Tab-separated table of N, CA and C in Angstrom:
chain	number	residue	atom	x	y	z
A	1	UNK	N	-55.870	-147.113	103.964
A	1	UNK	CA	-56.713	-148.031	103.223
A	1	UNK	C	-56.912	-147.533	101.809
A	2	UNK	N	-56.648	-148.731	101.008
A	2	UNK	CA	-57.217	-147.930	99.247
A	2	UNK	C	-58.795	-147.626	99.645
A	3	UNK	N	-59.045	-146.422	98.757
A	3	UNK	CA	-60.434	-145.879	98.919
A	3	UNK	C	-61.605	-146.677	98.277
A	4	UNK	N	-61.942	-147.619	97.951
A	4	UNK	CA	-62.681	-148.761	97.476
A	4	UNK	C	-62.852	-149.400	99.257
A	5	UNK	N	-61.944	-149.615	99.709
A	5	UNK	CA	-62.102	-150.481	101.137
A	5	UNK	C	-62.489	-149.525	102.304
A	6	UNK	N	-61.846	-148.113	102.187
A	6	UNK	CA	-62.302	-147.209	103.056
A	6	UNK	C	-63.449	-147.037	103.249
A	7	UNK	N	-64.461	-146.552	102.633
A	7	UNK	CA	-65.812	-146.857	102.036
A	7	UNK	C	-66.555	-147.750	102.506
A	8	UNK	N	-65.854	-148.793	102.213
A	8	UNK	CA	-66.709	-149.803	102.800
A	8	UNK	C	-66.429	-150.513	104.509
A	9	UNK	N	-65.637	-149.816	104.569
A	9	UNK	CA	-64.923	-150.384	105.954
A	9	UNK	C	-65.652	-149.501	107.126
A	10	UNK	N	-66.011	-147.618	106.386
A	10	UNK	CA	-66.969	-147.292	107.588
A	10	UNK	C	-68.268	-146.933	107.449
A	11	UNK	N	-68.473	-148.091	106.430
A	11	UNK	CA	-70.329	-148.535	106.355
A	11	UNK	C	-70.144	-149.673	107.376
A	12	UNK	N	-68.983	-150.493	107.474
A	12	UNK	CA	-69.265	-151.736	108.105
A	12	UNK	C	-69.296	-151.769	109.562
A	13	UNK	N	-68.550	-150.604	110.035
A	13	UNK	CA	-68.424	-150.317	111.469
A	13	UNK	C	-69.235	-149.563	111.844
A	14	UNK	N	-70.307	-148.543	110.924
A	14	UNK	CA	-71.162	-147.898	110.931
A	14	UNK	C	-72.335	-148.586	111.376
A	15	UNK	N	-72.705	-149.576	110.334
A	15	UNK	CA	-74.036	-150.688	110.615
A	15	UNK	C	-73.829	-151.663	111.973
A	16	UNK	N	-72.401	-151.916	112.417
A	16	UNK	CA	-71.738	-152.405	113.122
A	16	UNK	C	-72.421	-151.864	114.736
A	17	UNK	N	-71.866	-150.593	114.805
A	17	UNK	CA	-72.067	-149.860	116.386
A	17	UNK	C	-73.783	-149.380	116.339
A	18	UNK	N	-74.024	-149.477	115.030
A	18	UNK	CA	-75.797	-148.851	115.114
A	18	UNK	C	-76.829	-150.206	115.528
A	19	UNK	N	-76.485	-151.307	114.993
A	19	UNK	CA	-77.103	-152.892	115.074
A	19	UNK	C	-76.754	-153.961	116.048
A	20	UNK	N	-75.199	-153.450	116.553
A	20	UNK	CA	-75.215	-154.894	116.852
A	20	UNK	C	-74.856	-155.862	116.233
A	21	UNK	N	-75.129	-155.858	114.998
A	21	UNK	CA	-74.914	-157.233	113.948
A	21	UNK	C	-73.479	-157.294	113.355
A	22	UNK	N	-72.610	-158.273	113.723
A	22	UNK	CA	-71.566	-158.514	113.054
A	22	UNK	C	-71.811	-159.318	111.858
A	23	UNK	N	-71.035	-158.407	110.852
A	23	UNK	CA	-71.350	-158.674	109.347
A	23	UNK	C	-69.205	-159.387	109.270
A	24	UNK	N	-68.543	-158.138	109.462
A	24	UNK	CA	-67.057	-158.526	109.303
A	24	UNK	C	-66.218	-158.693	110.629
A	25	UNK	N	-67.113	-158.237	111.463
A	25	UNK	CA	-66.320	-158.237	112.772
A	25	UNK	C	-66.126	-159.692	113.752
A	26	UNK	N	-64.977	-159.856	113.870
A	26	UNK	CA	-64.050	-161.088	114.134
A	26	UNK	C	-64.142	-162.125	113.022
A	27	UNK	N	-64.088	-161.797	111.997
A	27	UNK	CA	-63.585	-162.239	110.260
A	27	UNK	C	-61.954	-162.037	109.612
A	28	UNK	N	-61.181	-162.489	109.132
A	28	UNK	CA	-60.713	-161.627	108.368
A	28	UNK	C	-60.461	-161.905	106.927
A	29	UNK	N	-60.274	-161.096	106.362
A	29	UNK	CA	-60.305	-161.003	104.969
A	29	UNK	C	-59.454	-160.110	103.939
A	30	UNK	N	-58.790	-160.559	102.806
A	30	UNK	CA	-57.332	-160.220	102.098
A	30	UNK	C	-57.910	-158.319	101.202
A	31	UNK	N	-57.343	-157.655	101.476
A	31	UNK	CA	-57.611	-156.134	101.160
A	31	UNK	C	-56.053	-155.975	100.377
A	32	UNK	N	-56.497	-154.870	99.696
A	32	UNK	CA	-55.182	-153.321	99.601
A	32	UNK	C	-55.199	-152.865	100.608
A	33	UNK	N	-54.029	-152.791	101.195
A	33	UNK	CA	-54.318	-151.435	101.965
A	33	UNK	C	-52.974	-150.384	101.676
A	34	UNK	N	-53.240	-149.137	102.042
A	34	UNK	CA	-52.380	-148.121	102.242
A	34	UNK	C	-51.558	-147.790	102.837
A	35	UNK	N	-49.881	-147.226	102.754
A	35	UNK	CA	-49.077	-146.985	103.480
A	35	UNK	C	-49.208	-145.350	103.679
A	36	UNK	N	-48.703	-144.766	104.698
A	36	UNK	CA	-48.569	-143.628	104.673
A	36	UNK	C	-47.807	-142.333	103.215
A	37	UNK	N	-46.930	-143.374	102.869
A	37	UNK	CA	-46.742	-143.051	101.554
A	37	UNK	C	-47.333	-142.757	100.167
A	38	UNK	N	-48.383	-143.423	100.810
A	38	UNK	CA	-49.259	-143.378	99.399
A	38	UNK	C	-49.454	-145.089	98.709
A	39	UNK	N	-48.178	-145.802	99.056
A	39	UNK	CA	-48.193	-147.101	97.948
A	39	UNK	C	-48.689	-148.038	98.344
A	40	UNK	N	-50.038	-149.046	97.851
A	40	UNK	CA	-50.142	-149.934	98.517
A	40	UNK	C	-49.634	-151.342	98.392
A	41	UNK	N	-50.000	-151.945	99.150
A	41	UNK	CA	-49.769	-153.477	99.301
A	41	UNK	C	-50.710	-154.321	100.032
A	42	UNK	N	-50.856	-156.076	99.120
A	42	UNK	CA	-52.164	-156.393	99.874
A	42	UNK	C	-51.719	-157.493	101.222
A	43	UNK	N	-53.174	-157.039	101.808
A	43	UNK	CA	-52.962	-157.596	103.279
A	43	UNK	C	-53.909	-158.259	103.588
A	44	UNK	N	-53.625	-159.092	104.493
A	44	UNK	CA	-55.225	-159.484	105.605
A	44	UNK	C	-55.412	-158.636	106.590
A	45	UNK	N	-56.727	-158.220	106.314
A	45	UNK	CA	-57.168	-157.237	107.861
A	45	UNK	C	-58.181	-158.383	108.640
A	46	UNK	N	-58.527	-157.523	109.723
A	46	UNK	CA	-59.190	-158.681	110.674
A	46	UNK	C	-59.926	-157.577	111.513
A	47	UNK	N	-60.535	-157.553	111.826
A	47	UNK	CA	-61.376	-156.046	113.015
A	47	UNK	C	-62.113	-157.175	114.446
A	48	UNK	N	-61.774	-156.700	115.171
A	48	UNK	CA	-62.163	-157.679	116.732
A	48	UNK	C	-62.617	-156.332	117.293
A	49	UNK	N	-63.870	-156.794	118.346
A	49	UNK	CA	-64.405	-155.926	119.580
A	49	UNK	C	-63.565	-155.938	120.696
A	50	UNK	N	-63.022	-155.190	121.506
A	50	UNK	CA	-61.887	-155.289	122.448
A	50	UNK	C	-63.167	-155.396	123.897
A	51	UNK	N	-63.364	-156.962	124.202
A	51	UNK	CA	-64.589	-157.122	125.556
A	51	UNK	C	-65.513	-155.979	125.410
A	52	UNK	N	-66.130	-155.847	126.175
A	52	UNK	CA	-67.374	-154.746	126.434
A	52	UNK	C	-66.836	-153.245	126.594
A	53	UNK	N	-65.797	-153.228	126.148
A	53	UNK	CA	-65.504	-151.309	126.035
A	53	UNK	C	-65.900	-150.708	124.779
A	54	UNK	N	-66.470	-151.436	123.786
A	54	UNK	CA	-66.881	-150.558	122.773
A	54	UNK	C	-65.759	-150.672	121.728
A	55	UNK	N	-64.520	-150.725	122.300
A	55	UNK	CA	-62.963	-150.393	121.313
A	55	UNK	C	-63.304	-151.661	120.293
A	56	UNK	N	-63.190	-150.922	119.171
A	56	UNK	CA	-62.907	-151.681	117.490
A	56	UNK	C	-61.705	-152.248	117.461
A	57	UNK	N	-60.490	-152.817	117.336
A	57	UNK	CA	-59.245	-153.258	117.099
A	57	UNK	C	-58.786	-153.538	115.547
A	58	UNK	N	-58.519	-153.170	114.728
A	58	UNK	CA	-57.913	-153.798	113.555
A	58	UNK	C	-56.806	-154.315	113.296
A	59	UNK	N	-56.290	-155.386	112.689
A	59	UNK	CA	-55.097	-156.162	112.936
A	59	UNK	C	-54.677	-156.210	111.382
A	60	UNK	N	-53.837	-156.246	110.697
A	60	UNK	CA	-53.189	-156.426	109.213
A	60	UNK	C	-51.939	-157.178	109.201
A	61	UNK	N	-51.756	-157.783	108.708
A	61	UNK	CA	-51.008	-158.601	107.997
A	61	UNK	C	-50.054	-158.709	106.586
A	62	UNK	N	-48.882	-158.178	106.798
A	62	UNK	CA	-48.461	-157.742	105.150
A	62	UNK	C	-48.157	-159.015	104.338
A	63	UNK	N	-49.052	-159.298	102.809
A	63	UNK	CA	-48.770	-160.290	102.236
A	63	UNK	C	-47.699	-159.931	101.078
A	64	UNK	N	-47.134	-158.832	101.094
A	64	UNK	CA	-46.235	-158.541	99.582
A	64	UNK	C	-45.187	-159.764	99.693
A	65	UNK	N	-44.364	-160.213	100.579
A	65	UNK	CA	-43.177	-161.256	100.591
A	65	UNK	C	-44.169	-162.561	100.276
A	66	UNK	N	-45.709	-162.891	100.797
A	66	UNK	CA	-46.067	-164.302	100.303
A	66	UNK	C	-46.579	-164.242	99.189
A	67	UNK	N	-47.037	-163.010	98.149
A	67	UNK	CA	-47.545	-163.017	97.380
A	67	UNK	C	-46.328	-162.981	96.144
A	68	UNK	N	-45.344	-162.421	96.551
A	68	UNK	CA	-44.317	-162.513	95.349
A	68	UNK	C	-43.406	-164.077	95.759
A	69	UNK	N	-43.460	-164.631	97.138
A	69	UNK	CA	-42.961	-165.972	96.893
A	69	UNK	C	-44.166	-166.680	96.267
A	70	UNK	N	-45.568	-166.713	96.116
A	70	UNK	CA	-46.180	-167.575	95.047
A	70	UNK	C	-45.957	-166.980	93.986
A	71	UNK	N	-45.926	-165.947	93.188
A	71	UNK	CA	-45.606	-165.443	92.232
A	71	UNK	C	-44.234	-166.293	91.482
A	72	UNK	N	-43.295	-166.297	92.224
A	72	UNK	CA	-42.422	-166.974	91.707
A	72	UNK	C	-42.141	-168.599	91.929
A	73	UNK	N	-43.229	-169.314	92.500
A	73	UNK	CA	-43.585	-170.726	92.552
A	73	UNK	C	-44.238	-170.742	91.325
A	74	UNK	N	-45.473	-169.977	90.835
A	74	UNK	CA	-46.277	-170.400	89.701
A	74	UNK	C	-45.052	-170.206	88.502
A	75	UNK	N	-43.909	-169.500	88.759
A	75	UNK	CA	-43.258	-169.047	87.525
A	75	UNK	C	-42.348	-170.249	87.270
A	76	UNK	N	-41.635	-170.901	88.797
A	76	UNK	CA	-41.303	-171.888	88.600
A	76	UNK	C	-42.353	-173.110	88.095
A	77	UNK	N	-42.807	-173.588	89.052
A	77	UNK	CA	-43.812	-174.640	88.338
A	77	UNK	C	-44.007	-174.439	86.536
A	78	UNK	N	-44.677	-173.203	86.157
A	78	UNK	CA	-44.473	-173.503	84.455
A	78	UNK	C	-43.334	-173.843	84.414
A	79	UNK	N	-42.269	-173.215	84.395
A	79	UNK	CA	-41.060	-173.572	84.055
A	79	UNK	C	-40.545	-175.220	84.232
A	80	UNK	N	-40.988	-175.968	84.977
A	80	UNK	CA	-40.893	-177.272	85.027
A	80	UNK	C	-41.978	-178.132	84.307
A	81	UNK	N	-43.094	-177.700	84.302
A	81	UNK	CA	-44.137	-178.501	83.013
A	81	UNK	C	-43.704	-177.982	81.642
A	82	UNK	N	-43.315	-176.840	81.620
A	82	UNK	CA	-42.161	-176.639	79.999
A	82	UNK	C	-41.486	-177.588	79.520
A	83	UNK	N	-40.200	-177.668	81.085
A	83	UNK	CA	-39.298	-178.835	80.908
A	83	UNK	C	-39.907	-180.214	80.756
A	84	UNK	N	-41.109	-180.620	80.912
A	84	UNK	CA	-41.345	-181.927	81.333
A	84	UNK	C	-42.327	-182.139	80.112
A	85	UNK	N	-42.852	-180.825	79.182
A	85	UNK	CA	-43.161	-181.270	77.776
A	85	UNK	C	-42.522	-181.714	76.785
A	86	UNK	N	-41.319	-181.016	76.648
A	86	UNK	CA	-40.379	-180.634	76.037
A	86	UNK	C	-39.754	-181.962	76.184
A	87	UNK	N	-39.266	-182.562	76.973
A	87	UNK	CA	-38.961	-183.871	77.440
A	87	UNK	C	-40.163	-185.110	76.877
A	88	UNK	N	-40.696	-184.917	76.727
A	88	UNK	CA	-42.162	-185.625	76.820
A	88	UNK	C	-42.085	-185.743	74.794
A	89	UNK	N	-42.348	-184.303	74.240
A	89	UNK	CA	-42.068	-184.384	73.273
A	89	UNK	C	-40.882	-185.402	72.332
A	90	UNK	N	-39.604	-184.899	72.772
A	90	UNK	CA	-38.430	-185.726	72.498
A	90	UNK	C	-39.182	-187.171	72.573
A	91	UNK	N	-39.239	-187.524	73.544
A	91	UNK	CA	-39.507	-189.368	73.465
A	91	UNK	C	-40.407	-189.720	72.882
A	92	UNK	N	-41.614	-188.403	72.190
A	92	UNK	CA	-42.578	-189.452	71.501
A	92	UNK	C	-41.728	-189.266	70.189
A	93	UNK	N	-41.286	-188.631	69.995
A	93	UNK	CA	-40.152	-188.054	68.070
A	93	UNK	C	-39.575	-189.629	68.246
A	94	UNK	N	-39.244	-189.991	69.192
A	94	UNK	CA	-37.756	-190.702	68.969
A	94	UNK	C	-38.568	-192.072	68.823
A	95	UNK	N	-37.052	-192.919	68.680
A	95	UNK	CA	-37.706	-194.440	68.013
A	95	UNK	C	-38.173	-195.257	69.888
A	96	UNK	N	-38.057	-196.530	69.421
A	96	UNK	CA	-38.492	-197.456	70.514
A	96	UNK	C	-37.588	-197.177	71.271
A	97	UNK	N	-36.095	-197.271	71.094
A	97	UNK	CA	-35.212	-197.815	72.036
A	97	UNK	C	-34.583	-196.521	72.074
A	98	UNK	N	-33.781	-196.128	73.506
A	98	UNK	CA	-32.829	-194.896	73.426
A	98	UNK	C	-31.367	-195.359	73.741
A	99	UNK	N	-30.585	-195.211	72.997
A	99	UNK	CA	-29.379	-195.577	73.635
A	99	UNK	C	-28.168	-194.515	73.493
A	100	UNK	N	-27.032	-194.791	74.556
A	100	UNK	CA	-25.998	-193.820	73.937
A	100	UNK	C	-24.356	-194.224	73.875
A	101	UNK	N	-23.822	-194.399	73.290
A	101	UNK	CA	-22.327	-194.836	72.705
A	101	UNK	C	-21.328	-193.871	73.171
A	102	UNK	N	-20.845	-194.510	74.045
A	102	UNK	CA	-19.407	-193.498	74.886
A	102	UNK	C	-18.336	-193.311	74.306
A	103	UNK	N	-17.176	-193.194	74.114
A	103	UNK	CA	-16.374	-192.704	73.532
A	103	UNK	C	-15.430	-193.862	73.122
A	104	UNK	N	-15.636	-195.165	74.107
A	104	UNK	CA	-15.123	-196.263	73.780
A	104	UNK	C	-15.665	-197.132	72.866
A	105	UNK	N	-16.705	-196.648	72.802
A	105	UNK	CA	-17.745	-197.349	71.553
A	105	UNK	C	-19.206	-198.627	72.284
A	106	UNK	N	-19.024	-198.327	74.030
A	106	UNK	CA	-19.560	-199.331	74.370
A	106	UNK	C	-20.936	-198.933	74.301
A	107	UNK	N	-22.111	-199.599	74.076
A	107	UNK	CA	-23.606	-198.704	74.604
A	107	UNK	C	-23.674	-199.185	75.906
């Protein structure tokens, strides 16, 4: 876990097994988290009570492949309201009518 979430992850299981009160438990919610390597990447974690044994469960979810396929949707999308200004532009420059003359001379 990045240490910002660590922190807070065993205050939450802390207040958690002392109260009773589920604050995050059977929630989940998008974190950093840590690889053994050191590098992170963000995820959804999720923490469930496993029935009446007491057992915590945590579940994660790796978002690096959905977060770089929106990454490159928002890059596309500009890239098409570019095209579609740019386009937009041209036709207000130009006159009323658009036409174009082929090589035979026909419009």
């Amino acid at each position: 876990m990045a240490e910002k979430n660590a922190t807070d992850h065993d205050n939450y299981v802390k207040n958690y097994v002392e109260t009773g009160i589920k604050k995050i438990m059977g929630t989940q919610r998008e974190v950093i988290a840590r690889r053994k390597d050191g590098s992170t990447f963000p995820c959804v974690m999720g923490l469930s009570e496993c029935g009446k044994s007491g057992l915590i469960c945590g579940f994660i979810r790796d978002l690096t492949h959905d977060k770089a396929s929106n990454a490159t949707l928002v890059w596309k999308n500009a890239e098409v309201v570019a095209n579609r200004n740019l386009i937009m532009s041209i036709m207000d420059a130009s006159f009323h009518a658009i036409f174009v003359i082929n090589r035979k001379c026909i419009i």
